[in-house]
């Protein structure tokens, strides 16, 4: 679907060019690229879903999905990190407290970097089992615990964090807080080196008697969980769209390689076998695109997108790696060259298959509808 | 697995349901249920077609100016879905889907006035004379000759794989009027009445034992030139428009969704080898979920394309994607249904699928047509441009390889 | 593997030609072809595994597998029926009673037709659950019960039948008997019309106070079950080989069709896409052949073939139908024509996937080794 | 999943095991275990190769008259299986598997006497100069020129995808000595010492970040004509023999079986998303069983072909089947292993796979090389004749299409 937001295509193009130029370097230095956020701010992408009255673009969810797809041509990890930060910026605008709006302003400028903190070292897929505790005192909430596999953990300082206020209540006890990493009680932990995913800046951090003032309670117990569950349909949808983007890129590389080879007079890649194999990839891309578009459309309309998002995520988890390897195979040994970034796409597809509910979890979710 | 509809669409769906409930009588439904072909027997299908025709819903894909109901894309899809869900007879759509739109585009006023109303009422049964023994996927190689003789053409040659030729009364045909220039350039599009002297129809039996295909022989068949659609030697252009229409205009997914829902019902009843309900068996459940996703993806792809069609855009080469998805996913659905009915897939009693028979099928009703439908479905990746042709089109026109 | 038994290739060729000539007719009349056994007797195939001293060929198990493969080019159902009868002929030679040898002689001449009777209407895969009862009296054994899905049920009159002598003992109570269908107490039941499988003559029969003299007890309780379990590895192996035969036939049809089309000057089937697709079929045939050869070799050597046979059967159950449909697809609409018998091959492949343990059961069996 | 061996084979296996237990020291084993390439680092592999060479087991596929142990097919297979099972270093086999048999067949007595003993002792490290930027799967298009100059050739051009060129001291090479006639007819087979002036080696990094491949540039490189194998312009015949030997001579399945057994171990430890052991999860178990069957089928196919080879039969085009099966099943096995280690597939720490490093990998040891091995394994359907080339050979020479 074309972008609905005015000039978002131009912004996306500019940022894509920047990512393409730097992505190999980011992988090689094996560090999350903080400067990438600065560039995203210059282009104006960190306020993607922030309302225009607050200086953002006020983009629809469909546009967010489209942005994920387009920039994933260059690097899924980069746009995944970017969207993670902008999610916090737009969420903070719903807060009645001026300090949160101040933080959101800084997120737009990349003076702050945002992230959502949900998973923990020993609670991967079972969200309700998180152990990070929030205890209410007269000075505010005291938080303790560790978070793991957190996107942007390398630099994020404005964190939408989920914690348990009452373990006996299960998911009803979970609340969300704004955590300011510049305050005492926050300690950054290990930052993972992920193949094809250094730009994600994934890693861990710890809260040690971190004191959150009362107004930093973002969603009270009960509501936080529902908010997270709603937003996960969105995440599944844009992750699937990112897979579309990577497959499109692989297909473009393979087809342009084929044409180039033809130009040099060798007929190697004019063979029908390659053409058919790539046609199948094109067909799968079309089918997955249709699913992600549909899910995005439902979410934009405020309709139930649980099934459509789960289906898109499952299909993405199953077809992306075979589709990319088919394109690599069509390029022969050239497909193995580092500069094409196809190895990183493969690795990112693997990350996509795990994040926001694994392919196996999607099967369970869809199975429940059978 | 249905997504929400707006109130006005709900109302439309109810209207369709009411009509079907009233006019799709029990005998029609039973006769349709026991058949496994891409069409129901002509008598059953014809009756249902004429009932729809009276209501003005047979040519349901036509705009008002052509004599159709002028439905939008969603309404058509609802109509198809409702028909598929209750297992309405599969009508020979050569008239309203194929030759009708083409006459409307290329025909003379006289041709339009004569044929279009007949099509909306199912006065005729049409068949398509394209493929020949030496010209299948490579259609332009066709050799059936039409020689000019005053105001007539004299036709000699043969057409093959002609669905329904044994009961059709009219045929639209591609014939060669010139052997000069490129092979695409000497082809002409004509209409032939099947009772014209010199026509012989020979059956070709399908894998399932069903009779649906034929070879048609033309021996000095004389037709008036007024039966020509478009100019002489312009038949390829005419046909190409139709081929894209055929690829783009057919919705595969309403039928696929009905099949999946039937598989779910079966899997709730049948047991696996280990005694658990089939729907609870991990392998089966996994295969079913995979197909649910594929069908849903195909459905949205189809809907996207129908939206384009509704806006008057020619889907072009992209219609190859819907054809590939619809037909190949369809074969996988048919295969899973074979798996679901297990041993009941094996009995071979084609008589039990003939309306009015008294042969009892030794298994549940839902298994009656499963194998025959699977076997007949092998043809879906071959007709209307084989999967291989679709891939070649995609590679050439979409990937520009 | 080439035939080891002298002139068995010639015999197999003669019988194949005969089957090819009649197979469509047999399917059309929807009846099991009794005359087929007469022809098999003339050629000398009904004594395949019968020792040469008894007038048989004394063929190895590998040769039986090879015969299954070769004749399945024309009709899996026909050779399946034939092997079923010869199994009984060779088994009866182990009996010390002259009357059984007399019966075996008649089986060699097709004056009798043999079959094995195991499954029952309500005991499909669970052999130990059979209900047909054998009660010992002073006049011999009295048998009662029904058998279903029995190969050659249409005409067989010499039946190796399994019955329960003591339900409390489970599989240890099961014995096998020689049943002579010409005696009172035997009643033939429904004969199934099976798509692609009329030559199998599958159907039902009933025993109603059938009196079997003491000497007709073939394997006593306990031993019968072990014999059946051993022979099932053989059955799984030759059924897999029959699938190889059908795939080879489909591949031959597709390749010769392709060559023929080239001769007429159209290039339709010279396309690489078809060639690659058929090459994949050739590769799968080679792999399954290797598995069936190995299993046959183990059985010939008296070694444990449970796993190898289960693997061959599972692979056959999974690849045969897709391989045949790939060949059909390569032939375009011609592949759908009745005379090529490909629809019957498909149906027979479906039968193969069920018989002697379904593909799902094979998964369980292999899973136990994981 | 092992089948029974005869007593004499059991004894042989024990002999191999004893040798490995004594000579495959802990440091060699550790260094091999942390590497994911088609070869181990030259130092580790070289040490192991020389130990085997002393025993007379390095050129284990050679007959006695060539200086090998003269093992039969089963003994070779046992040796390979034992090495694979304990994870012995993967030796650069270009010498004993590729150039050795070829020198034995086409070389002069002088060449045989010089090179063959050196190969059995691993005195040299060989690389193969075949592919060029414009001549990959279509090898005969190669352009690297060798111009005659008295008793020498002067070589100019470039070779690409040259495995191990950065540490090899010798290279066997196809060069063009004539541009007349068919392109296959002007090719000559030569041996080049890598320290000859004018050779430059540039690295090509793999997907995994590993360095294994190179591009080699020849700038007026002078070699004596006595380095030629076979006659001038007969290089294609020489190379073709080698290509079939390469396709037919390599056993894929001992390594695949070792991988499967490692997957089974992992699946006994790791847990699925729903908390059960991975080995008990229906989907995973199903996928594993499928691969067990495929590997077993590939194994018996390989053994059949090895029996042919042992009988002196050239496997010819059928070796394409073993190559296709081995390499494609191998990629599926690597993919399943990725699935088994789940999140541990993601950490990227190539330093942790360098012998003697002190970088700790944040996961179990069995996950250390999984992803890199998967990525490097993408090459297996491309080198030694890509899958597409194999399919084309099969279609042409076996199916005669």
PDB file of N, CA and C in Angstrom, chain B residues 271-276 278 281-284 287 336 338-340 342-343, chain C residues 125 236 310 313-315 317-318 350 352-368, chain D residues 286 289:
ATOM      1  N   UNK B 271     -11.556 -40.224  13.396  1.00  0.00           N
ATOM      2  CA  UNK B 271     -10.501 -40.452  14.390  1.00  0.00           C
ATOM      3  C   UNK B 271      -9.202 -40.809  13.682  1.00  0.00           C
ATOM      4  N   UNK B 272      -8.099 -40.461  14.304  1.00  0.00           N
ATOM      5  CA  UNK B 272      -6.805 -40.820  13.725  1.00  0.00           C
ATOM      6  C   UNK B 272      -6.473 -42.261  14.090  1.00  0.00           C
ATOM      7  N   UNK B 273      -5.373 -42.743  13.543  1.00  0.00           N
ATOM      8  CA  UNK B 273      -4.917 -44.108  13.830  1.00  0.00           C
ATOM      9  C   UNK B 273      -4.731 -44.360  15.313  1.00  0.00           C
ATOM     10  N   UNK B 274      -4.377 -43.329  16.040  1.00  0.00           N
ATOM     11  CA  UNK B 274      -4.128 -43.516  17.457  1.00  0.00           C
ATOM     12  C   UNK B 274      -5.392 -43.306  18.290  1.00  0.00           C
ATOM     13  N   UNK B 275      -6.519 -43.104  17.625  1.00  0.00           N
ATOM     14  CA  UNK B 275      -7.797 -43.087  18.331  1.00  0.00           C
ATOM     15  C   UNK B 275      -8.292 -41.719  18.733  1.00  0.00           C
ATOM     16  N   UNK B 276      -7.422 -40.700  18.688  1.00  0.00           N
ATOM     17  CA  UNK B 276      -7.898 -39.367  19.065  1.00  0.00           C
ATOM     18  C   UNK B 276      -8.655 -38.741  17.886  1.00  0.00           C
ATOM     19  N   UNK B 278      -9.350 -36.503  14.871  1.00  0.00           N
ATOM     20  CA  UNK B 278      -8.380 -36.034  13.892  1.00  0.00           C
ATOM     21  C   UNK B 278      -7.993 -34.577  14.155  1.00  0.00           C
ATOM     22  N   UNK B 281      -5.164 -34.284  16.451  1.00  0.00           N
ATOM     23  CA  UNK B 281      -3.878 -34.877  16.110  1.00  0.00           C
ATOM     24  C   UNK B 281      -2.922 -33.791  15.621  1.00  0.00           C
ATOM     25  N   UNK B 282      -1.728 -33.778  16.182  1.00  0.00           N
ATOM     26  CA  UNK B 282      -0.804 -32.658  15.940  1.00  0.00           C
ATOM     27  C   UNK B 282      -0.507 -32.450  14.452  1.00  0.00           C
ATOM     28  N   UNK B 283      -0.170 -33.518  13.751  1.00  0.00           N
ATOM     29  CA  UNK B 283       0.177 -33.387  12.331  1.00  0.00           C
ATOM     30  C   UNK B 283      -0.964 -32.800  11.520  1.00  0.00           C
ATOM     31  N   UNK B 284      -2.153 -33.348  11.771  1.00  0.00           N
ATOM     32  CA  UNK B 284      -3.299 -32.913  10.977  1.00  0.00           C
ATOM     33  C   UNK B 284      -3.630 -31.457  11.270  1.00  0.00           C
ATOM     34  N   UNK B 287      -1.276 -29.191   9.567  1.00  0.00           N
ATOM     35  CA  UNK B 287      -1.516 -29.095   8.124  1.00  0.00           C
ATOM     36  C   UNK B 287      -2.743 -28.224   7.854  1.00  0.00           C
ATOM     37  N   UNK B 336      -5.725 -32.567   1.431  1.00  0.00           N
ATOM     38  CA  UNK B 336      -5.951 -32.699   2.873  1.00  0.00           C
ATOM     39  C   UNK B 336      -7.312 -33.336   3.146  1.00  0.00           C
ATOM     40  N   UNK B 338      -8.711 -35.559   1.248  1.00  0.00           N
ATOM     41  CA  UNK B 338      -8.448 -36.985   1.038  1.00  0.00           C
ATOM     42  C   UNK B 338      -7.884 -37.595   2.319  1.00  0.00           C
ATOM     43  N   UNK B 339      -6.950 -36.889   2.930  1.00  0.00           N
ATOM     44  CA  UNK B 339      -6.329 -37.385   4.155  1.00  0.00           C
ATOM     45  C   UNK B 339      -7.379 -37.495   5.262  1.00  0.00           C
ATOM     46  N   UNK B 340      -8.256 -36.523   5.316  1.00  0.00           N
ATOM     47  CA  UNK B 340      -9.247 -36.496   6.395  1.00  0.00           C
ATOM     48  C   UNK B 340     -10.220 -37.666   6.294  1.00  0.00           C
ATOM     49  N   UNK B 342      -9.639 -40.493   4.966  1.00  0.00           N
ATOM     50  CA  UNK B 342      -8.863 -41.743   5.107  1.00  0.00           C
ATOM     51  C   UNK B 342      -9.398 -42.841   4.192  1.00  0.00           C
ATOM     52  N   UNK B 343      -9.718 -44.014   4.729  1.00  0.00           N
ATOM     53  CA  UNK B 343     -10.116 -45.157   3.914  1.00  0.00           C
ATOM     54  C   UNK B 343     -11.299 -44.855   2.980  1.00  0.00           C
TER      55      UNK B 343
ATOM     56  N   UNK C 125      -6.048 -51.121  12.522  1.00  0.00           N
ATOM     57  CA  UNK C 125      -4.606 -51.139  12.728  1.00  0.00           C
ATOM     58  C   UNK C 125      -4.200 -51.958  13.950  1.00  0.00           C
ATOM     59  N   UNK C 236       5.817 -54.155   4.126  1.00  0.00           N
ATOM     60  CA  UNK C 236       6.116 -52.720   4.042  1.00  0.00           C
ATOM     61  C   UNK C 236       7.174 -52.462   2.968  1.00  0.00           C
ATOM     62  N   UNK C 310      10.199 -49.640   7.936  1.00  0.00           N
ATOM     63  CA  UNK C 310       9.299 -48.542   8.328  1.00  0.00           C
ATOM     64  C   UNK C 310       9.697 -47.251   7.610  1.00  0.00           C
ATOM     65  N   UNK C 313       8.620 -47.410   3.978  1.00  0.00           N
ATOM     66  CA  UNK C 313       7.165 -47.265   3.880  1.00  0.00           C
ATOM     67  C   UNK C 313       6.751 -45.812   4.113  1.00  0.00           C
ATOM     68  N   UNK C 314       7.356 -45.167   5.084  1.00  0.00           N
ATOM     69  CA  UNK C 314       7.008 -43.776   5.383  1.00  0.00           C
ATOM     70  C   UNK C 314       7.377 -42.864   4.215  1.00  0.00           C
ATOM     71  N   UNK C 315       8.578 -43.044   3.696  1.00  0.00           N
ATOM     72  CA  UNK C 315       9.007 -42.193   2.592  1.00  0.00           C
ATOM     73  C   UNK C 315       8.097 -42.411   1.382  1.00  0.00           C
ATOM     74  N   UNK C 317       5.026 -43.328   1.415  1.00  0.00           N
ATOM     75  CA  UNK C 317       3.728 -42.708   1.708  1.00  0.00           C
ATOM     76  C   UNK C 317       3.752 -41.207   1.495  1.00  0.00           C
ATOM     77  N   UNK C 318       4.924 -40.613   1.630  1.00  0.00           N
ATOM     78  CA  UNK C 318       4.986 -39.156   1.522  1.00  0.00           C
ATOM     79  C   UNK C 318       5.350 -38.642   0.133  1.00  0.00           C
ATOM     80  N   UNK C 350      -2.491 -44.154  -2.765  1.00  0.00           N
ATOM     81  CA  UNK C 350      -3.288 -43.877  -1.570  1.00  0.00           C
ATOM     82  C   UNK C 350      -3.530 -45.189  -0.804  1.00  0.00           C
ATOM     83  N   UNK C 352      -1.609 -47.776  -0.930  1.00  0.00           N
ATOM     84  CA  UNK C 352      -0.297 -48.151  -0.391  1.00  0.00           C
ATOM     85  C   UNK C 352      -0.011 -47.414   0.914  1.00  0.00           C
ATOM     86  N   UNK C 353      -0.479 -46.167   0.982  1.00  0.00           N
ATOM     87  CA  UNK C 353      -0.208 -45.377   2.183  1.00  0.00           C
ATOM     88  C   UNK C 353      -0.968 -45.924   3.391  1.00  0.00           C
ATOM     89  N   UNK C 354      -2.044 -46.648   3.149  1.00  0.00           N
ATOM     90  CA  UNK C 354      -2.822 -47.211   4.264  1.00  0.00           C
ATOM     91  C   UNK C 354      -2.391 -48.627   4.624  1.00  0.00           C
ATOM     92  N   UNK C 355      -2.110 -49.438   3.604  1.00  0.00           N
ATOM     93  CA  UNK C 355      -1.965 -50.868   3.844  1.00  0.00           C
ATOM     94  C   UNK C 355      -0.715 -51.177   4.676  1.00  0.00           C
ATOM     95  N   UNK C 356      -0.781 -52.228   5.453  1.00  0.00           N
ATOM     96  CA  UNK C 356       0.349 -52.710   6.252  1.00  0.00           C
ATOM     97  C   UNK C 356       0.953 -51.643   7.148  1.00  0.00           C
ATOM     98  N   UNK C 357       0.098 -50.840   7.738  1.00  0.00           N
ATOM     99  CA  UNK C 357       0.556 -49.792   8.639  1.00  0.00           C
ATOM    100  C   UNK C 357       0.595 -48.466   7.922  1.00  0.00           C
ATOM    101  N   UNK C 358      -0.238 -47.513   8.361  1.00  0.00           N
ATOM    102  CA  UNK C 358      -0.332 -46.229   7.665  1.00  0.00           C
ATOM    103  C   UNK C 358       0.938 -45.415   7.856  1.00  0.00           C
ATOM    104  N   UNK C 359       1.084 -44.392   7.018  1.00  0.00           N
ATOM    105  CA  UNK C 359       2.229 -43.488   7.121  1.00  0.00           C
ATOM    106  C   UNK C 359       2.324 -42.909   8.534  1.00  0.00           C
ATOM    107  N   UNK C 360       1.182 -42.615   9.128  1.00  0.00           N
ATOM    108  CA  UNK C 360       1.180 -42.076  10.489  1.00  0.00           C
ATOM    109  C   UNK C 360       1.753 -43.095  11.477  1.00  0.00           C
ATOM    110  N   UNK C 361       1.383 -44.383  11.297  1.00  0.00           N
ATOM    111  CA  UNK C 361       1.936 -45.407  12.181  1.00  0.00           C
ATOM    112  C   UNK C 361       3.446 -45.542  11.993  1.00  0.00           C
ATOM    113  N   UNK C 362       3.895 -45.368  10.760  1.00  0.00           N
ATOM    114  CA  UNK C 362       5.338 -45.447  10.511  1.00  0.00           C
ATOM    115  C   UNK C 362       6.071 -44.340  11.272  1.00  0.00           C
ATOM    116  N   UNK C 363       5.452 -43.166  11.304  1.00  0.00           N
ATOM    117  CA  UNK C 363       6.066 -42.059  12.032  1.00  0.00           C
ATOM    118  C   UNK C 363       6.258 -42.442  13.499  1.00  0.00           C
ATOM    119  N   UNK C 364       5.227 -43.052  14.077  1.00  0.00           N
ATOM    120  CA  UNK C 364       5.309 -43.472  15.473  1.00  0.00           C
ATOM    121  C   UNK C 364       6.440 -44.477  15.654  1.00  0.00           C
ATOM    122  N   UNK C 365       6.498 -45.418  14.719  1.00  0.00           N
ATOM    123  CA  UNK C 365       7.496 -46.487  14.825  1.00  0.00           C
ATOM    124  C   UNK C 365       8.908 -45.917  14.737  1.00  0.00           C
ATOM    125  N   UNK C 366       9.103 -44.998  13.797  1.00  0.00           N
ATOM    126  CA  UNK C 366      10.431 -44.394  13.657  1.00  0.00           C
ATOM    127  C   UNK C 366      10.711 -43.491  14.844  1.00  0.00           C
ATOM    128  N   UNK C 367       9.662 -42.796  15.278  1.00  0.00           N
ATOM    129  CA  UNK C 367       9.812 -41.902  16.426  1.00  0.00           C
ATOM    130  C   UNK C 367      10.344 -42.644  17.644  1.00  0.00           C
ATOM    131  N   UNK C 368       9.976 -43.908  17.772  1.00  0.00           N
ATOM    132  CA  UNK C 368      10.418 -44.699  18.918  1.00  0.00           C
ATOM    133  C   UNK C 368      11.925 -44.909  18.904  1.00  0.00           C
TER     134      UNK C 368
ATOM    135  N   UNK D 286       8.323 -34.762  14.249  1.00  0.00           N
ATOM    136  CA  UNK D 286       7.945 -35.065  12.879  1.00  0.00           C
ATOM    137  C   UNK D 286       9.030 -34.608  11.908  1.00  0.00           C
ATOM    138  N   UNK D 289      12.062 -36.923  12.353  1.00  0.00           N
ATOM    139  CA  UNK D 289      11.862 -38.254  11.759  1.00  0.00           C
ATOM    140  C   UNK D 289      11.977 -38.175  10.237  1.00  0.00           C
TER     141      UNK D 289
END
